[in-house]
Tab-separated table of C-alpha atoms and ligand atoms in Angstrom:
chain	number	residue	atom	x	y	z
A	1	ALA	CA	0.000	0.000	0.000
A	2	ALA	CA	1.081	3.565	-0.613
A	3	PRO	CA	2.332	5.451	2.465
A	4	ALA	CA	-0.073	7.803	4.209
A	5	GLY	CA	-0.497	11.101	2.392
A	6	THR	CA	0.168	9.743	-1.097
A	7	PRO	CA	-2.605	11.112	-3.309
A	8	ASP	CA	-4.583	8.103	-4.435
A	9	SER	CA	-8.140	6.878	-4.577
A	10	LEU	CA	-8.204	6.028	-0.857
A	11	SER	CA	-6.727	9.098	0.846
A	12	PHE	CA	-8.294	12.052	2.602
A	13	PRO	CA	-6.981	15.593	2.130
A	14	PRO	CA	-4.094	16.568	4.430
A	15	GLY	CA	-5.418	18.183	7.598
A	16	PHE	CA	-8.861	16.586	7.270
A	17	LEU	CA	-10.604	17.233	10.593
A	18	TRP	CA	-11.435	13.890	12.217
A	19	GLY	CA	-13.477	14.232	15.388
A	20	CYS	CA	-16.027	12.736	17.761
A	21	ALA	CA	-19.369	14.162	18.862
A	22	THR	CA	-21.521	14.135	22.002
A	23	ALA	CA	-24.325	16.246	23.500
A	24	SER	CA	-24.785	17.690	26.983
A	25	TYR	CA	-27.915	15.904	28.202
A	26	GLN	CA	-26.703	12.581	26.798
A	27	ILE	CA	-23.369	12.518	28.673
A	28	GLU	CA	-23.044	15.112	31.436
A	29	GLY	CA	-25.259	13.909	34.279
A	30	ALA	CA	-24.984	16.242	37.295
A	31	ALA	CA	-28.505	17.323	36.446
A	32	ARG	CA	-29.035	19.259	39.661
A	33	GLU	CA	-25.513	20.489	40.324
A	34	ASP	CA	-23.957	23.938	40.420
A	35	GLY	CA	-27.214	25.730	39.768
A	36	ARG	CA	-28.338	23.940	36.594
A	37	GLY	CA	-32.063	24.440	35.984
A	38	PRO	CA	-34.327	21.656	34.700
A	39	SER	CA	-34.669	21.130	30.973
A	40	VAL	CA	-37.623	19.704	29.061
A	41	TRP	CA	-35.661	16.442	28.857
A	42	ASP	CA	-35.446	16.196	32.679
A	43	VAL	CA	-39.212	16.623	32.848
A	44	PHE	CA	-39.818	14.181	29.984
A	45	SER	CA	-37.463	11.451	31.206
A	46	HIS	CA	-38.960	11.659	34.711
A	47	THR	CA	-42.479	11.218	33.309
A	48	PRO	CA	-43.392	7.532	33.525
A	49	GLY	CA	-43.766	5.805	30.154
A	50	ARG	CA	-41.813	8.320	28.100
A	51	VAL	CA	-38.323	6.770	28.005
A	52	ALA	CA	-37.407	3.067	27.748
A	53	ASN	CA	-36.947	1.487	31.211
A	54	GLY	CA	-37.652	4.851	32.836
A	55	ASP	CA	-34.033	5.809	32.086
A	56	THR	CA	-32.938	9.419	32.638
A	57	GLY	CA	-29.885	11.609	32.058
A	58	ASP	CA	-29.512	12.313	35.809
A	59	VAL	CA	-26.098	10.611	35.822
A	60	ALA	CA	-25.548	9.448	32.205
A	61	CYS	CA	-21.758	9.177	31.627
A	62	ASP	CA	-21.062	11.598	34.488
A	63	SER	CA	-18.978	13.633	32.081
A	64	TYR	CA	-19.602	16.743	34.164
A	65	HIS	CA	-17.091	15.253	36.614
A	66	ARG	CA	-15.163	12.875	34.374
A	67	TYR	CA	-14.436	15.216	31.471
A	68	PRO	CA	-10.630	14.970	31.978
A	69	GLU	CA	-10.923	11.228	31.382
A	70	ASP	CA	-13.009	11.881	28.271
A	71	ILE	CA	-10.424	14.300	26.936
A	72	ALA	CA	-7.848	11.552	27.493
A	73	LEU	CA	-9.994	9.161	25.413
A	74	LEU	CA	-10.111	11.712	22.601
A	75	LYS	CA	-6.383	12.221	22.800
A	76	ALA	CA	-5.698	8.498	22.667
A	77	LEU	CA	-7.823	8.271	19.504
A	78	GLY	CA	-5.789	11.026	17.912
A	79	VAL	CA	-8.839	13.109	16.964
A	80	LYS	CA	-8.229	16.689	15.909
A	81	ALA	CA	-11.600	18.042	17.071
A	82	TYR	CA	-14.402	17.414	19.559
A	83	ARG	CA	-18.017	18.441	19.058
A	84	PHE	CA	-19.875	18.880	22.354
A	85	SER	CA	-22.985	20.847	23.255
A	86	ILE	CA	-23.577	23.473	25.885
A	87	ALA	CA	-26.490	22.959	28.264
A	88	TRP	CA	-28.521	26.151	28.058
A	89	PRO	CA	-30.068	25.499	31.538
A	90	ARG	CA	-26.587	25.405	33.101
A	91	ILE	CA	-25.967	28.935	31.805
A	92	PHE	CA	-29.464	30.384	32.236
A	93	PRO	CA	-31.280	28.073	34.690
A	94	GLU	CA	-34.595	29.785	33.837
A	95	GLY	CA	-33.797	30.232	30.167
A	96	ARG	CA	-33.020	33.944	30.463
A	97	GLY	CA	-32.012	36.510	33.056
A	98	LYS	CA	-28.881	36.300	35.150
A	99	PRO	CA	-26.150	33.940	33.915
A	100	ASN	CA	-24.922	31.189	36.231
A	101	GLN	CA	-21.135	31.532	36.400
A	102	LYS	CA	-20.662	27.958	37.655
A	103	GLY	CA	-22.200	26.697	34.433
A	104	VAL	CA	-19.892	28.831	32.319
A	105	ASP	CA	-16.944	27.621	34.415
A	106	TYR	CA	-17.635	24.012	33.452
A	107	TYR	CA	-17.331	24.790	29.741
A	108	ASN	CA	-14.253	26.907	30.395
A	109	ARG	CA	-12.608	23.903	32.080
A	110	LEU	CA	-13.659	21.599	29.237
A	111	ILE	CA	-12.417	23.955	26.506
A	112	ASP	CA	-9.119	24.662	28.267
A	113	GLY	CA	-8.595	20.925	28.706
A	114	LEU	CA	-9.273	20.258	25.025
A	115	LEU	CA	-6.904	23.012	23.915
A	116	ALA	CA	-4.181	21.698	26.225
A	117	ALA	CA	-4.617	18.301	24.551
A	118	GLY	CA	-4.354	19.864	21.080
A	119	ILE	CA	-8.021	19.226	20.268
A	120	GLU	CA	-10.166	21.868	18.535
A	121	PRO	CA	-13.467	22.565	20.358
A	122	HIS	CA	-16.632	22.774	18.219
A	123	ALA	CA	-19.676	23.794	20.278
A	124	THR	CA	-23.373	23.277	19.603
A	125	LEU	CA	-25.432	25.812	21.527
A	126	PHE	CA	-28.704	23.891	21.550
A	127	HIS	CA	-28.912	20.114	21.448
A	128	TRP	CA	-32.514	19.791	22.696
A	129	ASP	CA	-32.122	20.520	26.446
A	130	LEU	CA	-34.450	23.529	26.474
A	131	PRO	CA	-34.837	25.232	29.877
A	132	ALA	CA	-38.168	23.959	31.224
A	133	ALA	CA	-38.930	27.388	32.714
A	134	LEU	CA	-39.482	29.042	29.322
A	135	PRO	CA	-43.264	29.399	29.013
A	136	GLY	CA	-44.680	27.438	26.093
A	137	GLY	CA	-41.266	26.168	24.982
A	138	TRP	CA	-40.863	26.376	21.207
A	139	GLN	CA	-44.556	27.207	20.786
A	140	ASN	CA	-43.693	30.657	22.067
A	141	ARG	CA	-41.914	33.038	19.700
A	142	ASP	CA	-40.157	34.599	22.715
A	143	THR	CA	-38.103	31.405	23.027
A	144	SER	CA	-36.356	32.222	19.730
A	145	TYR	CA	-35.265	35.570	21.181
A	146	ALA	CA	-34.211	33.959	24.470
A	147	PHE	CA	-32.070	31.542	22.460
A	148	ALA	CA	-30.413	34.390	20.581
A	149	ASP	CA	-29.577	36.149	23.864
A	150	TYR	CA	-28.066	32.963	25.273
A	151	ALA	CA	-26.154	32.195	22.042
A	152	GLY	CA	-24.722	35.697	21.867
A	153	TYR	CA	-23.750	35.566	25.531
A	154	MET	CA	-21.897	32.248	25.182
A	155	ALA	CA	-20.125	33.264	21.982
A	156	GLY	CA	-18.967	36.390	23.813
A	157	ARG	CA	-17.615	34.304	26.681
A	158	LEU	CA	-15.907	31.583	24.642
A	159	SER	CA	-14.799	33.063	21.312
A	160	ASP	CA	-11.470	34.198	22.747
A	161	ARG	CA	-10.459	30.510	22.689
A	162	MET	CA	-12.579	28.776	20.087
A	163	LYS	CA	-13.878	29.509	16.606
A	164	HIS	CA	-16.598	27.038	15.642
A	165	PHE	CA	-20.149	27.539	16.882
A	166	MET	CA	-23.251	25.661	15.754
A	167	THR	CA	-26.580	27.238	16.705
A	168	VAL	CA	-28.973	24.283	16.881
A	169	ASN	CA	-28.885	20.532	16.348
A	170	GLU	CA	-31.449	18.849	14.070
A	171	LEU	CA	-34.507	21.034	13.677
A	172	LEU	CA	-36.871	18.147	12.911
A	173	CYS	CA	-36.044	16.377	16.172
A	174	PHE	CA	-36.838	19.228	18.556
A	175	THR	CA	-39.817	20.580	16.563
A	176	ASP	CA	-41.900	17.870	14.840
A	177	LEU	CA	-40.728	14.989	17.033
A	178	GLY	CA	-41.363	17.032	20.195
A	179	TYR	CA	-44.571	18.842	19.197
A	180	LEU	CA	-46.258	16.873	16.393
A	181	THR	CA	-45.514	13.160	16.814
A	182	GLY	CA	-44.464	13.549	20.448
A	183	GLY	CA	-41.825	10.812	20.815
A	184	LYS	CA	-39.305	13.344	22.094
A	185	ALA	CA	-39.593	16.107	24.724
A	186	PRO	CA	-41.897	17.836	25.448
A	187	GLY	CA	-44.008	14.975	24.057
A	188	LEU	CA	-46.883	16.970	22.547
A	189	LYS	CA	-49.115	16.044	19.626
A	190	LEU	CA	-50.257	19.399	18.326
A	191	LEU	CA	-52.253	20.181	15.233
A	192	GLN	CA	-50.236	20.622	12.034
A	193	LYS	CA	-50.798	24.376	12.058
A	194	ASP	CA	-49.340	24.740	15.553
A	195	ALA	CA	-46.462	22.391	14.716
A	196	ASN	CA	-45.673	24.520	11.659
A	197	GLN	CA	-45.396	27.547	13.934
A	198	VAL	CA	-42.990	25.601	16.166
A	199	ARG	CA	-40.886	24.813	13.066
A	200	HIS	CA	-40.811	28.498	12.226
A	201	HIS	CA	-39.675	29.409	15.759
A	202	GLY	CA	-36.912	26.804	15.397
A	203	VAL	CA	-35.441	28.266	12.196
A	204	LEU	CA	-35.991	31.776	13.565
A	205	ALA	CA	-33.997	30.880	16.695
A	206	HIS	CA	-31.183	29.678	14.448
A	207	GLY	CA	-31.214	32.892	12.381
A	208	LEU	CA	-31.431	35.254	15.358
A	209	GLY	CA	-28.720	33.150	16.989
A	210	VAL	CA	-26.397	33.622	14.011
A	211	GLN	CA	-26.907	37.397	14.218
A	212	ALA	CA	-26.338	37.464	17.985
A	213	ILE	CA	-23.175	35.367	17.728
A	214	ARG	CA	-21.756	37.671	15.063
A	215	ALA	CA	-22.628	40.726	17.182
A	216	ASN	CA	-20.942	39.378	20.325
A	217	ALA	CA	-18.075	37.136	19.224
A	218	LYS	CA	-14.491	37.944	18.435
A	219	ALA	CA	-13.643	38.526	14.749
A	220	GLY	CA	-12.838	35.264	13.001
A	221	THR	CA	-15.614	33.317	14.738
A	222	LEU	CA	-17.261	30.810	12.416
A	223	VAL	CA	-20.994	30.129	12.615
A	224	GLY	CA	-23.093	27.291	11.261
A	225	LEU	CA	-25.626	24.731	12.412
A	226	ALA	CA	-25.875	20.946	12.643
A	227	GLU	CA	-28.895	19.977	10.587
A	228	ASN	CA	-30.255	16.548	9.668
A	229	PRO	CA	-31.860	17.120	6.294
A	230	SER	CA	-33.815	14.339	4.653
A	231	ILE	CA	-31.334	12.954	2.132
A	232	TYR	CA	-32.174	11.320	-1.184
A	233	VAL	CA	-29.987	8.943	-3.145
A	234	PRO	CA	-30.538	8.669	-6.906
A	235	ALA	CA	-31.906	5.192	-7.563
A	236	ILE	CA	-29.402	4.804	-10.392
A	237	GLU	CA	-26.511	7.149	-11.085
A	238	THR	CA	-27.844	8.689	-14.300
A	239	PRO	CA	-28.465	12.393	-14.990
A	240	GLU	CA	-32.266	12.188	-14.681
A	241	HIS	CA	-32.211	10.318	-11.363
A	242	ILE	CA	-29.464	12.574	-9.989
A	243	GLU	CA	-31.585	15.611	-10.879
A	244	ALA	CA	-34.665	14.013	-9.288
A	245	ALA	CA	-32.798	13.356	-6.023
A	246	LYS	CA	-31.504	16.922	-5.939
A	247	LYS	CA	-35.000	18.319	-6.437
A	248	ALA	CA	-36.359	16.051	-3.694
A	249	MET	CA	-33.626	17.313	-1.370
A	250	ARG	CA	-34.621	20.943	-1.915
A	251	ASP	CA	-38.412	20.390	-1.784
A	252	GLN	CA	-38.521	17.991	1.152
A	253	ASN	CA	-36.357	20.203	3.358
A	254	ALA	CA	-38.345	23.362	2.566
A	255	MET	CA	-39.336	24.021	6.180
A	256	PHE	CA	-35.795	23.854	7.553
A	257	LEU	CA	-32.574	23.680	5.525
A	258	THR	CA	-33.937	25.163	2.308
A	259	ALA	CA	-35.443	28.094	4.255
A	260	ILE	CA	-32.105	28.665	5.990
A	261	MET	CA	-30.035	28.472	2.799
A	262	GLU	CA	-32.433	30.536	0.656
A	263	GLY	CA	-34.002	32.894	3.224
A	264	ARG	CA	-37.512	32.021	2.099
A	265	TYR	CA	-40.128	29.291	2.222
A	266	LEU	CA	-40.691	27.591	-1.127
A	267	ASP	CA	-44.090	28.313	-2.682
A	268	SER	CA	-44.645	24.557	-2.899
A	269	TYR	CA	-44.278	24.288	0.910
A	270	LEU	CA	-46.554	27.247	1.626
A	271	SER	CA	-49.246	26.126	-0.791
A	272	ALA	CA	-49.133	22.537	0.493
A	273	GLN	CA	-49.686	23.867	4.051
A	274	GLY	CA	-52.476	26.224	2.939
A	275	SER	CA	-54.133	27.794	5.982
A	276	ASP	CA	-51.768	25.829	8.230
A	277	ALA	CA	-48.780	27.852	6.942
A	278	PRO	CA	-46.770	29.559	9.693
A	279	VAL	CA	-47.241	33.192	10.674
A	280	VAL	CA	-44.101	34.999	9.510
A	281	LYS	CA	-43.249	38.521	10.680
A	282	ALA	CA	-41.335	41.183	8.772
A	283	GLY	CA	-37.603	40.532	9.019
A	284	ASP	CA	-37.947	36.866	9.969
A	285	MET	CA	-36.873	35.430	6.620
A	286	ALA	CA	-33.849	37.722	6.375
A	287	ALA	CA	-32.720	36.543	9.828
A	288	ILE	CA	-33.362	32.910	8.950
A	289	GLY	CA	-31.314	33.293	5.766
A	290	SER	CA	-28.319	34.878	7.536
A	291	PRO	CA	-25.187	33.816	5.652
A	292	LEU	CA	-23.260	30.965	7.305
A	293	ASP	CA	-19.541	30.271	7.453
A	294	PHE	CA	-20.064	26.531	7.234
A	295	LEU	CA	-22.835	23.963	7.101
A	296	SER	CA	-22.743	20.711	9.050
A	297	ILE	CA	-25.038	17.774	8.531
A	298	ASN	CA	-25.801	14.758	10.683
A	299	VAL	CA	-25.954	11.755	8.399
A	300	TYR	CA	-27.493	8.432	9.331
A	301	THR	CA	-30.034	7.289	6.816
A	302	GLY	CA	-31.885	8.245	3.666
A	303	LYS	CA	-34.132	7.078	0.895
A	304	MET	CA	-33.822	6.338	-2.791
A	305	VAL	CA	-35.492	8.528	-5.374
A	306	ARG	CA	-36.260	7.961	-9.031
A	307	ALA	CA	-37.179	10.384	-11.756
A	308	ASP	CA	-40.930	10.253	-12.335
A	309	PRO	CA	-42.104	12.168	-15.404
A	310	ALA	CA	-45.713	11.337	-14.474
A	311	SER	CA	-45.521	13.216	-11.159
A	312	PRO	CA	-45.884	17.031	-10.966
A	313	THR	CA	-42.778	17.124	-8.757
A	314	GLY	CA	-40.745	15.146	-11.290
A	315	TYR	CA	-39.673	12.537	-8.751
A	316	ALA	CA	-40.904	9.615	-6.684
A	317	VAL	CA	-39.443	8.571	-3.327
A	318	LEU	CA	-39.022	4.796	-3.196
A	319	PRO	CA	-40.264	3.029	-0.054
A	320	MET	CA	-37.893	0.924	2.064
A	321	THR	CA	-38.660	-2.774	1.737
A	322	GLY	CA	-39.245	-4.934	4.793
A	323	GLU	CA	-35.903	-6.611	4.164
A	324	ALA	CA	-33.771	-3.455	3.877
A	325	PRO	CA	-30.759	-3.726	6.204
A	326	ARG	CA	-30.900	-1.684	9.377
A	327	MET	CA	-29.204	-1.280	12.710
A	328	PRO	CA	-30.962	-1.828	16.085
A	329	SER	CA	-32.449	1.707	16.179
A	330	ARG	CA	-35.767	1.241	14.360
A	331	TRP	CA	-35.221	4.190	12.046
A	332	LEU	CA	-31.606	3.458	11.148
A	333	TYR	CA	-31.544	1.914	7.669
A	334	VAL	CA	-28.043	1.302	6.330
A	335	THR	CA	-27.691	3.642	3.348
A	336	PRO	CA	-23.998	4.603	3.142
A	337	GLU	CA	-24.384	6.562	-0.130
A	338	VAL	CA	-26.298	9.299	1.721
A	339	ILE	CA	-23.056	10.775	2.935
A	340	TYR	CA	-21.890	11.465	-0.640
A	341	TRP	CA	-25.248	12.425	-2.173
A	342	GLY	CA	-26.195	14.612	0.790
A	343	LEU	CA	-22.981	16.611	0.497
A	344	ARG	CA	-23.150	16.760	-3.290
A	345	ALA	CA	-26.763	17.964	-3.466
A	346	ILE	CA	-26.105	20.630	-0.817
A	347	HIS	CA	-22.981	21.767	-2.647
A	348	GLU	CA	-24.761	22.017	-5.990
A	349	LEU	CA	-27.892	23.664	-4.589
A	350	TRP	CA	-26.384	26.231	-2.225
A	351	LYS	CA	-22.571	26.200	-2.400
A	352	PRO	CA	-21.831	26.633	1.348
A	353	LYS	CA	-18.272	27.812	1.981
A	354	ALA	CA	-17.373	24.714	3.986
A	355	LEU	CA	-19.108	21.444	4.797
A	356	TYR	CA	-18.799	19.125	7.783
A	357	ILE	CA	-20.371	15.867	8.811
A	358	SER	CA	-21.334	16.777	12.388
A	359	GLU	CA	-22.587	13.250	13.186
A	360	ASN	CA	-22.417	9.789	11.694
A	361	GLY	CA	-22.518	6.500	13.535
A	362	CYS	CA	-24.860	3.731	14.621
A	363	SER	CA	-26.283	1.614	17.360
A	364	ALA	CA	-25.181	-2.028	17.131
A	365	ASP	CA	-25.744	-5.327	18.854
A	366	ASP	CA	-22.802	-4.865	21.228
A	367	LYS	CA	-21.700	-7.732	23.527
A	368	VAL	CA	-18.872	-7.583	26.017
A	369	SER	CA	-16.641	-10.594	25.327
A	370	ALA	CA	-14.736	-12.678	27.854
A	371	ASP	CA	-11.671	-10.440	27.591
A	372	GLY	CA	-13.792	-7.415	28.533
A	373	LYS	CA	-13.801	-5.855	25.064
A	374	VAL	CA	-16.670	-5.190	22.656
A	375	TYR	CA	-15.848	-6.501	19.163
A	376	ASP	CA	-18.474	-4.402	17.398
A	377	THR	CA	-17.979	-5.784	13.911
A	378	ASP	CA	-21.360	-4.474	12.710
A	379	ARG	CA	-20.425	-0.926	13.679
A	380	VAL	CA	-17.018	-1.226	11.982
A	381	MET	CA	-18.740	-2.434	8.818
A	382	TYR	CA	-21.264	0.408	8.974
A	383	LEU	CA	-18.630	3.086	9.526
A	384	ARG	CA	-16.258	1.732	6.885
A	385	ASN	CA	-19.049	1.859	4.319
A	386	TYR	CA	-20.130	5.409	5.156
A	387	VAL	CA	-16.572	6.706	5.293
A	388	THR	CA	-15.905	5.213	1.837
A	389	HIS	CA	-18.614	7.496	0.437
A	390	LEU	CA	-17.207	10.409	2.445
A	391	GLN	CA	-13.868	9.802	0.743
A	392	ARG	CA	-15.585	9.973	-2.636
A	393	ALA	CA	-16.913	13.428	-1.741
A	394	ALA	CA	-13.425	14.591	-0.751
A	395	ARG	CA	-11.805	12.993	-3.803
A	396	GLU	CA	-14.232	14.772	-6.137
A	397	GLY	CA	-13.323	18.094	-4.575
A	398	LEU	CA	-16.461	18.912	-2.568
A	399	PRO	CA	-15.505	21.368	0.221
A	400	ILE	CA	-15.815	18.768	2.980
A	401	ARG	CA	-13.520	19.724	5.863
A	402	GLY	CA	-14.243	17.273	8.646
A	403	TYR	CA	-16.168	14.362	10.102
A	404	PHE	CA	-17.462	13.864	13.658
A	405	LEU	CA	-18.237	10.315	14.663
A	406	TRP	CA	-21.333	9.861	16.829
A	407	SER	CA	-20.431	9.016	19.436
A	408	LEU	CA	-17.308	9.139	21.533
A	409	MET	CA	-18.973	6.825	24.053
A	410	ASP	CA	-22.194	5.012	24.890
A	411	ASN	CA	-24.710	7.489	26.265
A	412	PHE	CA	-28.356	8.387	26.969
A	413	GLU	CA	-30.073	7.762	23.637
A	414	TRP	CA	-33.149	9.957	24.217
A	415	GLU	CA	-36.449	8.012	24.271
A	416	ASP	CA	-34.493	4.759	23.848
A	417	GLY	CA	-32.711	5.419	27.139
A	418	TYR	CA	-29.650	3.183	27.500
A	419	THR	CA	-31.130	0.414	25.324
A	420	LYS	CA	-29.540	1.673	22.066
A	421	LEU	CA	-25.878	2.591	22.317
A	422	PHE	CA	-23.845	4.475	19.693
A	423	GLY	CA	-20.415	4.709	21.369
A	424	ILE	CA	-17.031	3.635	20.063
A	425	HIS	CA	-16.140	3.397	23.740
A	426	HIS	CA	-18.162	1.048	25.895
A	427	VAL	CA	-19.375	2.595	29.152
A	428	ASP	CA	-20.134	0.407	32.139
A	429	PHE	CA	-22.920	2.506	33.643
A	430	LYS	CA	-22.392	0.914	37.106
A	431	THR	CA	-18.705	1.775	37.392
A	432	GLN	CA	-18.468	4.480	34.668
A	433	LYS	CA	-15.466	2.635	33.239
A	434	ARG	CA	-14.860	3.490	29.555
A	435	THR	CA	-13.296	0.820	27.290
A	436	PRO	CA	-12.427	1.241	23.596
A	437	LYS	CA	-14.450	-1.024	21.297
A	438	LEU	CA	-13.029	-2.521	18.115
A	439	SER	CA	-14.546	0.488	16.290
A	440	ALA	CA	-12.338	2.817	18.353
A	441	ASP	CA	-9.290	0.840	17.236
A	442	TRP	CA	-10.490	1.132	13.630
A	443	TYR	CA	-11.079	4.881	13.948
A	444	ARG	CA	-7.656	5.466	15.549
A	445	GLU	CA	-6.007	3.736	12.595
A	446	LEU	CA	-8.097	5.660	10.021
A	447	ILE	CA	-7.063	8.940	11.643
A	448	ARG	CA	-3.420	7.859	11.838
A	449	VAL	CA	-3.086	7.019	8.149
A	450	ASN	CA	-5.740	9.518	6.901
A	451	ARG	CA	-6.895	7.035	4.286
A	452	LEU	CA	-9.476	4.269	4.079
A	453	VAL	CA	-8.656	1.243	6.217
B	1	PNW	C1	-29.274	12.287	16.313
B	1	PNW	N1	-34.025	9.801	12.657
B	1	PNW	O1	-30.634	11.984	16.444
B	1	PNW	C2	-28.942	13.205	17.473
B	1	PNW	O2	-28.360	14.414	17.086
B	1	PNW	C3	-28.168	12.560	18.566
B	1	PNW	O3	-28.348	13.268	19.763
B	1	PNW	C4	-28.573	11.103	18.671
B	1	PNW	O4	-28.053	10.455	19.789
B	1	PNW	C5	-28.101	10.429	17.390
B	1	PNW	O5	-28.576	11.102	16.233
B	1	PNW	C6	-28.515	8.970	17.308
B	1	PNW	O6	-29.901	8.850	17.351
B	1	PNW	C7	-31.401	11.414	15.457
B	1	PNW	O7	-35.125	9.320	13.057
B	1	PNW	C8	-32.593	10.847	15.863
B	1	PNW	O8	-33.714	9.752	11.417
B	1	PNW	C9	-33.459	10.327	14.928
B	1	PNW	C10	-33.136	10.351	13.580
B	1	PNW	C11	-31.933	10.925	13.174
B	1	PNW	C12	-31.070	11.434	14.125
């Protein structure tokens, strides 16, 4: 094999930013410490019947106390960057008002520790742990303004040491899944019209957040978001199917990513919603369309699309068959091509300055073997496949700068509690001992040689 760095069909660009990702409520624990206020996820997980086994994030991976150990795990992997999220209710226990210095101190310690280890911090400002005290949550337009105040405040406090800020994580998951289908916090099943207003407050929070970060952060600060667009793979790689998939990508993400990238709602979205369309105030769309320095996407799964001349949209989304391969999480179909086609469609549609994969990974049927290690061959297979399509994107010159593997370690997987685990480190939740899985060994080697292994 060619030595690392030799330009060939397997290599990644020099300096490619390999990283790992986590989120505050999923790993920190210490839910009632140092003045942290309750979030909607504390309320939800403590409501019987909401989360598998009645699991909560009260302790999770106890990263609030064990973060030096977690930084050591990152260092041992050789990652160049770490994506974590900041718990809004640690900073503003009631969502707004007087900041809680002890909360800020925690992130100062974490960031200083990462920098000392030579690891670049990338922060998400909102990964679903909304302060429970905010009246009406995302149904209330005021929450978007409260988010902007918090985002601007944090960027002001941290941008002396770090550059990369993401406003929100995955709009669909904290809007529709929380307020329309109700599987995630706060667990409501509103009418479509009200859910559409929640969506609008979500993208508005992002846009106002971008403006607030720019107004408060040091020059050179880079702002983006971590979105999980619906991604469509052309059924066959021919010009008409490629075009169909690209059109599906733009149309189907009209309420979130397309609105953010174009600063408007597509007519097709507004007319499909009819009288359920959101109420939009003057200035909202300009804020929502605020230019970004980078765009990050979380990539897990997608669907195939074919050109359909008989349909007014020009495309047809193909259903998943009952036999399509998937991982233990019910929704996680194995579709490795999404990583390439997602990046390519976004690049061709909107030309963001830089692209990142802010999450990719999977749950797997992990078993601890007699020697104490998890040989997670399914996860290695999954990751190797996805990363192969990531390499194609890089090889073809798409502006893809980095990749964050979800997740550094097993953690609280939302409504699935601790029954579905995504870590490349096994966590024994009785002792809090972290142990690298086979996938961690694979990732360490990939990072070391910076080419497919
Ligand atoms: C993401 N889907 O959630 C989140 O950002 C993480 O916090 C989470 O742990 C991880 O992926 C694994 O679930 C998703 O239904 C949840 O397609 C659901 C979907 C996608 C992502």
